[in-house]
PDB file of C-alpha atoms in Angstrom:
ATOM      1  CA  MET A 237      74.965 107.969 108.160  1.00 87.00           C
ATOM      2  CA  ARG A 238      75.458 111.348 109.700  1.00 93.00           C
ATOM      3  CA  PRO A 239      76.023 114.301 107.366  1.00 95.00           C
ATOM      4  CA  ARG A 240      79.469 115.168 108.745  1.00 96.00           C
ATOM      5  CA  THR A 241      80.678 111.653 108.279  1.00 96.00           C
ATOM      6  CA  ALA A 242      79.275 111.409 104.769  1.00 95.00           C
ATOM      7  CA  ALA A 243      80.817 114.729 103.849  1.00 96.00           C
ATOM      8  CA  ALA A 244      84.267 113.677 105.209  1.00 97.00           C
ATOM      9  CA  ILE A 245      84.177 110.483 103.199  1.00 97.00           C
ATOM     10  CA  ALA A 246      83.263 112.356 100.059  1.00 96.00           C
ATOM     11  CA  ALA A 247      86.096 114.809 100.596  1.00 97.00           C
ATOM     12  CA  VAL A 248      88.633 112.005 100.963  1.00 97.00           C
ATOM     13  CA  ARG A 249      87.356 110.188  97.899  1.00 96.00           C
ATOM     14  CA  ALA A 250      87.620 113.501  95.968  1.00 96.00           C
ATOM     15  CA  LEU A 251      91.370 113.291  96.534  1.00 96.00           C
ATOM     16  CA  ASP A 252      91.426 109.932  94.682  1.00 95.00           C
ATOM     17  CA  VAL A 253      92.070 108.005  97.891  1.00 96.00           C
ATOM     18  CA  HIS A 254      90.529 104.658  98.613  1.00 96.00           C
ATOM     19  CA  VAL A 255      88.134 104.389 101.507  1.00 97.00           C
ATOM     20  CA  ILE A 256      87.668 100.702 102.517  1.00 97.00           C
ATOM     21  CA  VAL A 257      84.899  99.580 104.928  1.00 97.00           C
ATOM     22  CA  VAL A 258      86.204  96.679 107.059  1.00 97.00           C
ATOM     23  CA  THR A 259      83.541  95.068 109.347  1.00 95.00           C
ATOM     24  CA  GLY A 260      82.458  91.948 111.071  1.00 92.00           C
ATOM     25  CA  ARG A 261      78.907  92.439 109.761  1.00 92.00           C
ATOM     26  CA  MET A 262      77.196  90.487 107.091  1.00 94.00           C
ATOM     27  CA  PHE A 263      77.476  91.850 103.541  1.00 97.00           C
ATOM     28  CA  ARG A 264      73.733  92.468 103.228  1.00 94.00           C
ATOM     29  CA  SER A 265      73.810  94.380 106.513  1.00 92.00           C
ATOM     30  CA  VAL A 266      76.678  96.740 105.641  1.00 95.00           C
ATOM     31  CA  ARG A 267      76.061  97.197 101.904  1.00 96.00           C
ATOM     32  CA  PRO A 268      73.303  99.901 102.263  1.00 94.00           C
ATOM     33  CA  TYR A 269      75.654 102.079 104.337  1.00 94.00           C
ATOM     34  CA  VAL A 270      78.527 101.607 101.861  1.00 96.00           C
ATOM     35  CA  LEU A 271      76.317 102.578  98.894  1.00 95.00           C
ATOM     36  CA  GLU A 272      74.836 105.527 100.861  1.00 94.00           C
ATOM     37  CA  ALA A 273      78.366 106.768 101.358  1.00 94.00           C
ATOM     38  CA  GLY A 274      78.995 106.639  97.602  1.00 94.00           C
ATOM     39  CA  LEU A 275      81.721 103.991  97.986  1.00 96.00           C
ATOM     40  CA  ASP A 276      82.560 101.542  95.202  1.00 96.00           C
ATOM     41  CA  ASP A 277      85.758 100.029  96.547  1.00 97.00           C
ATOM     42  CA  PRO A 278      85.508  96.333  97.774  1.00 98.00           C
ATOM     43  CA  VAL A 279      83.991  95.978 101.292  1.00 98.00           C
ATOM     44  CA  ILE A 280      85.471  93.623 103.746  1.00 98.00           C
ATOM     45  CA  CYS A 281      82.893  91.906 105.924  1.00 97.00           C
ATOM     46  CA  TYR A 282      82.354  88.858 108.098  1.00 96.00           C
ATOM     47  CA  GLN A 283      85.698  89.713 109.815  1.00 94.00           C
ATOM     48  CA  GLY A 284      87.470  89.309 106.523  1.00 96.00           C
ATOM     49  CA  ALA A 285      85.914  86.028 105.466  1.00 97.00           C
ATOM     50  CA  VAL A 286      84.140  87.835 102.623  1.00 98.00           C
ATOM     51  CA  VAL A 287      85.285  90.593 100.342  1.00 98.00           C
ATOM     52  CA  ALA A 288      82.478  91.808  98.068  1.00 98.00           C
ATOM     53  CA  ASP A 289      81.838  94.396  95.369  1.00 98.00           C
ATOM     54  CA  PRO A 290      79.215  96.686  96.859  1.00 97.00           C
ATOM     55  CA  VAL A 291      77.846  97.717  93.486  1.00 97.00           C
ATOM     56  CA  THR A 292      77.375  94.291  91.812  1.00 97.00           C
ATOM     57  CA  GLY A 293      77.074  92.216  95.007  1.00 97.00           C
ATOM     58  CA  GLU A 294      79.780  89.792  93.724  1.00 98.00           C
ATOM     59  CA  PHE A 295      81.763  87.909  96.286  1.00 98.00           C
ATOM     60  CA  LEU A 296      85.464  88.506  95.386  1.00 98.00           C
ATOM     61  CA  ARG A 297      86.804  86.424  98.303  1.00 97.00           C
ATOM     62  CA  HIS A 298      84.968  83.846 100.508  1.00 98.00           C
ATOM     63  CA  VAL A 299      86.748  81.773 103.144  1.00 98.00           C
ATOM     64  CA  PRO A 300      84.073  79.731 105.065  1.00 98.00           C
ATOM     65  CA  ILE A 301      84.498  77.493 108.117  1.00 98.00           C
ATOM     66  CA  PRO A 302      84.908  73.814 107.183  1.00 98.00           C
ATOM     67  CA  ARG A 303      81.580  72.143 108.112  1.00 98.00           C
ATOM     68  CA  ALA A 304      83.108  69.637 110.503  1.00 98.00           C
ATOM     69  CA  VAL A 305      84.882  72.364 112.540  1.00 98.00           C
ATOM     70  CA  ALA A 306      81.767  74.493 112.511  1.00 98.00           C
ATOM     71  CA  LEU A 307      79.624  71.629 113.951  1.00 98.00           C
ATOM     72  CA  GLU A 308      82.120  71.059 116.664  1.00 98.00           C
ATOM     73  CA  ALA A 309      82.055  74.779 117.553  1.00 98.00           C
ATOM     74  CA  ILE A 310      78.274  74.824 117.489  1.00 98.00           C
ATOM     75  CA  ASP A 311      78.135  71.939 119.816  1.00 97.00           C
ATOM     76  CA  ALA A 312      80.575  73.541 122.245  1.00 97.00           C
ATOM     77  CA  VAL A 313      78.796  76.867 122.330  1.00 96.00           C
ATOM     78  CA  VAL A 314      75.340  75.252 122.793  1.00 96.00           C
ATOM     79  CA  ALA A 315      76.731  72.950 125.509  1.00 96.00           C
ATOM     80  CA  ALA A 316      77.945  76.073 127.321  1.00 95.00           C
ATOM     81  CA  GLY A 317      74.378  77.441 127.268  1.00 94.00           C
ATOM     82  CA  PHE A 318      74.786  80.166 124.583  1.00 93.00           C
ATOM     83  CA  HIS A 319      72.625  81.108 121.631  1.00 91.00           C
ATOM     84  CA  VAL A 320      74.377  80.563 118.210  1.00 94.00           C
ATOM     85  CA  ASN A 321      73.946  82.609 114.994  1.00 94.00           C
ATOM     86  CA  CYS A 322      74.964  80.669 111.884  1.00 96.00           C
ATOM     87  CA  TYR A 323      75.605  82.404 108.528  1.00 97.00           C
ATOM     88  CA  VAL A 324      75.208  80.664 105.180  1.00 98.00           C
ATOM     89  CA  ASP A 325      74.829  82.382 101.772  1.00 97.00           C
ATOM     90  CA  ASP A 326      74.660  85.768 103.444  1.00 96.00           C
ATOM     91  CA  LEU A 327      71.627  84.784 105.450  1.00 96.00           C
ATOM     92  CA  LEU A 328      71.184  84.378 109.226  1.00 94.00           C
ATOM     93  CA  TYR A 329      70.072  81.053 110.610  1.00 96.00           C
ATOM     94  CA  VAL A 330      69.197  80.108 114.196  1.00 95.00           C
ATOM     95  CA  ALA A 331      67.838  77.105 115.955  1.00 94.00           C
ATOM     96  CA  GLU A 332      64.931  79.027 117.519  1.00 91.00           C
ATOM     97  CA  PRO A 333      63.748  82.643 117.800  1.00 86.00           C
ATOM     98  CA  THR A 334      65.441  83.465 121.134  1.00 83.00           C
ATOM     99  CA  PRO A 335      65.536  86.988 122.646  1.00 82.00           C
ATOM    100  CA  GLU A 336      69.260  87.016 121.683  1.00 77.00           C
ATOM    101  CA  ALA A 337      68.568  86.219 118.080  1.00 77.00           C
ATOM    102  CA  GLU A 338      65.839  88.861 117.924  1.00 80.00           C
ATOM    103  CA  ALA A 339      68.056  91.484 119.555  1.00 76.00           C
ATOM    104  CA  TYR A 340      70.878  90.665 117.084  1.00 74.00           C
ATOM    105  CA  ALA A 341      68.609  90.737 114.092  1.00 76.00           C
ATOM    106  CA  GLY A 342      67.047  94.023 115.244  1.00 76.00           C
ATOM    107  CA  PHE A 343      70.444  95.568 115.784  1.00 72.00           C
ATOM    108  CA  GLN A 344      71.545  94.823 112.221  1.00 70.00           C
ATOM    109  CA  ASN A 345      68.111  95.041 110.522  1.00 74.00           C
ATOM    110  CA  LEU A 346      68.143  91.346 109.469  1.00 81.00           C
ATOM    111  CA  ASP A 347      65.581  88.603 108.866  1.00 86.00           C
ATOM    112  CA  ILE A 348      65.953  85.462 111.012  1.00 90.00           C
ATOM    113  CA  HIS A 349      65.633  82.027 109.479  1.00 94.00           C
ATOM    114  CA  VAL A 350      64.623  79.435 112.066  1.00 94.00           C
ATOM    115  CA  VAL A 351      65.742  75.918 111.269  1.00 96.00           C
ATOM    116  CA  GLY A 352      65.639  73.871 114.452  1.00 95.00           C
ATOM    117  CA  ASP A 353      68.675  71.940 115.525  1.00 95.00           C
ATOM    118  CA  LEU A 354      71.642  73.712 113.830  1.00 96.00           C
ATOM    119  CA  HIS A 355      73.854  70.608 113.994  1.00 95.00           C
ATOM    120  CA  ALA A 356      71.216  68.448 112.245  1.00 96.00           C
ATOM    121  CA  TRP A 357      70.432  71.204 109.716  1.00 97.00           C
ATOM    122  CA  LEU A 358      73.882  72.458 108.688  1.00 98.00           C
ATOM    123  CA  ALA A 359      74.877  70.969 105.300  1.00 97.00           C
ATOM    124  CA  ALA A 360      77.263  73.586 103.992  1.00 97.00           C
ATOM    125  CA  ASP A 361      80.371  75.359 105.204  1.00 98.00           C
ATOM    126  CA  PRO A 362      79.179  78.537 107.065  1.00 98.00           C
ATOM    127  CA  THR A 363      80.767  81.766 106.548  1.00 98.00           C
ATOM    128  CA  LYS A 364      80.742  82.664 110.269  1.00 97.00           C
ATOM    129  CA  LEU A 365      79.306  81.667 113.673  1.00 97.00           C
ATOM    130  CA  VAL A 366      78.445  83.950 116.517  1.00 95.00           C
ATOM    131  CA  ALA A 367      77.765  83.181 120.175  1.00 95.00           C
ATOM    132  CA  VAL A 368      75.527  85.836 121.798  1.00 91.00           C
ATOM    133  CA  GLY A 369      75.229  86.360 125.511  1.00 90.00           C
ATOM    134  CA  ASP A 370      76.450  88.088 128.673  1.00 92.00           C
ATOM    135  CA  PRO A 371      79.863  89.779 128.175  1.00 93.00           C
ATOM    136  CA  ASP A 372      81.541  88.301 131.179  1.00 95.00           C
ATOM    137  CA  ALA A 373      80.279  84.854 130.411  1.00 96.00           C
ATOM    138  CA  LEU A 374      81.441  85.167 126.804  1.00 95.00           C
ATOM    139  CA  ASP A 375      84.841  86.185 128.072  1.00 95.00           C
ATOM    140  CA  ARG A 376      85.113  82.841 129.950  1.00 96.00           C
ATOM    141  CA  LEU A 377      83.871  81.042 126.889  1.00 96.00           C
ATOM    142  CA  GLU A 378      86.425  82.746 124.691  1.00 96.00           C
ATOM    143  CA  ALA A 379      89.295  81.773 127.154  1.00 96.00           C
ATOM    144  CA  GLU A 380      88.059  78.156 126.982  1.00 96.00           C
ATOM    145  CA  LEU A 381      87.516  77.803 123.297  1.00 97.00           C
ATOM    146  CA  LYS A 382      90.429  79.796 121.833  1.00 95.00           C
ATOM    147  CA  PRO A 383      92.998  77.093 122.938  1.00 96.00           C
ATOM    148  CA  ARG A 384      90.663  74.299 121.835  1.00 96.00           C
ATOM    149  CA  PHE A 385      90.281  75.683 118.285  1.00 97.00           C
ATOM    150  CA  ALA A 386      93.768  77.154 117.981  1.00 96.00           C
ATOM    151  CA  GLY A 387      94.855  76.848 114.307  1.00 96.00           C
ATOM    152  CA  ARG A 388      91.370  75.804 113.320  1.00 97.00           C
ATOM    153  CA  LEU A 389      89.234  78.897 113.927  1.00 97.00           C
ATOM    154  CA  PHE A 390      89.670  82.587 114.288  1.00 94.00           C
ATOM    155  CA  VAL A 391      87.889  83.531 117.584  1.00 95.00           C
ATOM    156  CA  SER A 392      87.398  87.152 118.730  1.00 90.00           C
ATOM    157  CA  LYS A 393      84.740  89.414 120.155  1.00 89.00           C
ATOM    158  CA  SER A 394      83.321  92.150 117.896  1.00 83.00           C
ATOM    159  CA  LEU A 395      81.106  93.787 120.552  1.00 81.00           C
ATOM    160  CA  PRO A 396      81.111  92.784 124.282  1.00 86.00           C
ATOM    161  CA  TYR A 397      78.059  90.479 123.793  1.00 87.00           C
ATOM    162  CA  PHE A 398      79.140  88.845 120.491  1.00 91.00           C
ATOM    163  CA  LEU A 399      81.862  86.168 120.299  1.00 94.00           C
ATOM    164  CA  GLU A 400      82.574  85.398 116.687  1.00 95.00           C
ATOM    165  CA  PHE A 401      84.044  82.374 114.953  1.00 97.00           C
ATOM    166  CA  ALA A 402      85.574  82.242 111.426  1.00 96.00           C
ATOM    167  CA  HIS A 403      88.088  80.247 109.442  1.00 97.00           C
ATOM    168  CA  ALA A 404      91.526  80.181 110.939  1.00 97.00           C
ATOM    169  CA  ASP A 405      92.943  82.117 107.975  1.00 96.00           C
ATOM    170  CA  VAL A 406      90.390  84.920 108.410  1.00 96.00           C
ATOM    171  CA  SER A 407      90.949  88.329 109.979  1.00 95.00           C
ATOM    172  CA  LYS A 408      90.340  91.877 109.033  1.00 96.00           C
ATOM    173  CA  GLY A 409      94.046  92.221 108.290  1.00 96.00           C
ATOM    174  CA  ALA A 410      93.921  89.190 105.939  1.00 97.00           C
ATOM    175  CA  GLY A 411      90.875  90.716 104.198  1.00 97.00           C
ATOM    176  CA  LEU A 412      92.640  94.048 103.794  1.00 97.00           C
ATOM    177  CA  GLN A 413      95.728  92.324 102.363  1.00 97.00           C
ATOM    178  CA  PHE A 414      93.435  90.822  99.698  1.00 98.00           C
ATOM    179  CA  VAL A 415      92.014  94.199  98.749  1.00 98.00           C
ATOM    180  CA  ALA A 416      95.533  95.780  98.853  1.00 98.00           C
ATOM    181  CA  ASP A 417      96.763  93.250  96.367  1.00 97.00           C
ATOM    182  CA  ARG A 418      93.791  93.803  94.092  1.00 97.00           C
ATOM    183  CA  LEU A 419      93.916  97.636  94.195  1.00 97.00           C
ATOM    184  CA  GLY A 420      97.697  98.051  94.510  1.00 97.00           C
ATOM    185  CA  PHE A 421      98.459  99.675  97.842  1.00 97.00           C
ATOM    186  CA  THR A 422     100.664  98.724 100.728  1.00 97.00           C
ATOM    187  CA  PRO A 423     100.528  98.749 104.530  1.00 97.00           C
ATOM    188  CA  ALA A 424     102.830 101.813 104.563  1.00 97.00           C
ATOM    189  CA  GLN A 425     100.109 103.712 102.540  1.00 97.00           C
ATOM    190  CA  THR A 426      97.300 102.688 104.826  1.00 97.00           C
ATOM    191  CA  VAL A 427      95.654 104.297 107.878  1.00 97.00           C
ATOM    192  CA  ALA A 428      93.237 101.972 109.687  1.00 97.00           C
ATOM    193  CA  CYS A 429      90.779 102.958 112.372  1.00 97.00           C
ATOM    194  CA  GLY A 430      88.981 100.621 114.775  1.00 96.00           C
ATOM    195  CA  ASP A 431      87.401 100.136 118.183  1.00 95.00           C
ATOM    196  CA  GLY A 432      86.747  96.446 118.883  1.00 92.00           C
ATOM    197  CA  GLU A 433      88.854  93.416 119.741  1.00 91.00           C
ATOM    198  CA  ASN A 434      88.336  92.146 116.281  1.00 92.00           C
ATOM    199  CA  ASP A 435      90.304  95.162 114.976  1.00 95.00           C
ATOM    200  CA  ARG A 436      93.669  93.939 116.307  1.00 95.00           C
ATOM    201  CA  GLU A 437      94.838  92.466 113.109  1.00 95.00           C
ATOM    202  CA  LEU A 438      93.525  95.422 111.115  1.00 97.00           C
ATOM    203  CA  LEU A 439      95.620  97.840 113.082  1.00 97.00           C
ATOM    204  CA  ASP A 440      98.648  95.581 113.090  1.00 96.00           C
ATOM    205  CA  TRP A 441      98.509  95.337 109.221  1.00 97.00           C
ATOM    206  CA  ALA A 442      98.260  99.035 108.622  1.00 97.00           C
ATOM    207  CA  GLY A 443     101.238 101.381 108.587  1.00 97.00           C
ATOM    208  CA  PHE A 444      99.355 103.796 110.857  1.00 97.00           C
ATOM    209  CA  GLY A 445      96.790 102.661 113.402  1.00 97.00           C
ATOM    210  CA  VAL A 446      93.993 104.827 114.865  1.00 98.00           C
ATOM    211  CA  ALA A 447      91.520 104.056 117.681  1.00 97.00           C
ATOM    212  CA  VAL A 448      88.408 106.002 118.596  1.00 97.00           C
ATOM    213  CA  ALA A 449      88.401 107.136 122.270  1.00 97.00           C
ATOM    214  CA  ASN A 450      85.773 104.606 123.320  1.00 96.00           C
ATOM    215  CA  ALA A 451      87.794 101.666 121.836  1.00 95.00           C
ATOM    216  CA  HIS A 452      88.681  98.480 123.553  1.00 93.00           C
ATOM    217  CA  GLU A 453      91.755  98.991 125.787  1.00 95.00           C
ATOM    218  CA  ASP A 454      93.882  96.638 123.730  1.00 94.00           C
ATOM    219  CA  ILE A 455      93.078  98.678 120.560  1.00 96.00           C
ATOM    220  CA  LEU A 456      94.000 101.849 122.406  1.00 97.00           C
ATOM    221  CA  ARG A 457      97.318 100.443 123.221  1.00 96.00           C
ATOM    222  CA  ARG A 458      98.059  99.487 119.668  1.00 95.00           C
ATOM    223  CA  ALA A 459      97.017 102.763 118.148  1.00 97.00           C
ATOM    224  CA  ASP A 460      99.427 105.447 116.899  1.00 97.00           C
ATOM    225  CA  LEU A 461      96.647 108.021 117.267  1.00 97.00           C
ATOM    226  CA  VAL A 462      93.427 108.251 119.392  1.00 98.00           C
ATOM    227  CA  VAL A 463      90.533 110.294 117.862  1.00 97.00           C
ATOM    228  CA  PRO A 464      87.279 111.303 119.521  1.00 97.00           C
ATOM    229  CA  SER A 465      84.711 108.726 120.308  1.00 95.00           C
ATOM    230  CA  VAL A 466      82.156 107.199 117.905  1.00 91.00           C
ATOM    231  CA  GLU A 467      79.441 109.399 119.267  1.00 94.00           C
ATOM    232  CA  GLU A 468      81.668 112.423 118.540  1.00 95.00           C
ATOM    233  CA  GLU A 469      82.237 111.154 114.998  1.00 96.00           C
ATOM    234  CA  GLY A 470      85.925 110.444 115.582  1.00 96.00           C
ATOM    235  CA  VAL A 471      86.295 108.803 112.155  1.00 96.00           C
ATOM    236  CA  ALA A 472      84.988 112.000 110.468  1.00 97.00           C
ATOM    237  CA  ALA A 473      87.529 113.998 112.520  1.00 97.00           C
ATOM    238  CA  LEU A 474      90.303 111.657 111.221  1.00 97.00           C
ATOM    239  CA  LEU A 475      89.246 112.055 107.640  1.00 97.00           C
ATOM    240  CA  GLU A 476      88.872 115.788 107.928  1.00 97.00           C
ATOM    241  CA  ALA A 477      92.390 115.984 109.373  1.00 96.00           C
ATOM    242  CA  PHE A 478      93.734 113.982 106.414  1.00 95.00           C
ATOM    243  CA  VAL A 479      91.968 116.250 103.918  1.00 96.00           C
ATOM    244  CA  ASP A 480      93.410 119.350 105.718  1.00 96.00           C
ATOM    245  CA  SER A 481      96.890 117.843 105.525  1.00 93.00           C
ATOM    246  CA  ARG A 482      96.588 117.550 101.782  1.00 90.00           C
ATOM    247  CA  SER A 483      95.487 121.151 101.182  1.00 81.00           C
TER     248      SER A 483
END
């Protein structure tokens, strides 16, 4: 975490304001950054399928995909020629160590657990599935599978080369609603910042939506405010502006 961003988070927390991390990442992947930032509020991960206490590691909410639906989705993605990541018990499982799996694991500093045929191996309800591949090809796969799994799966891209699948009741907005009910705040009291397609529900839930300048075009359209890009630490700029407004 860059010093400016860490300092901005600390300044906001000093005002007794909640700072909630909302991400598609696994809990074990995001937890070190949350702790580095000194945050003890619940962290929303897996697109909202999991809400966890970053200090104790306890899962406060877990909404996995029913196994039967997960198997159907795995078969559809594999049949279309894509690599599949499968997440069970906050661990990453794959059929074989493909370049896609290794790139994903390297990106998120994760261990890969190779299990062979995922359909034959999967015995539990997975937290999330991810198809990894060419962005344009994944766009076509998304257009094909969203209608097929409507009402049964939440389907959205996180990054251009990751197409993610979760329980139909899962979204970052639903995860934030759970945390809001637990901590006692409302959408009208909430500012949410995002960049990816999977942030739609997050910005829609919050009373004030913010996008970084390099966000997906749909997120830019939904935002009430656009801040500098990720590389320019736009989130830090947003937090600094909030602190200035309270002084």
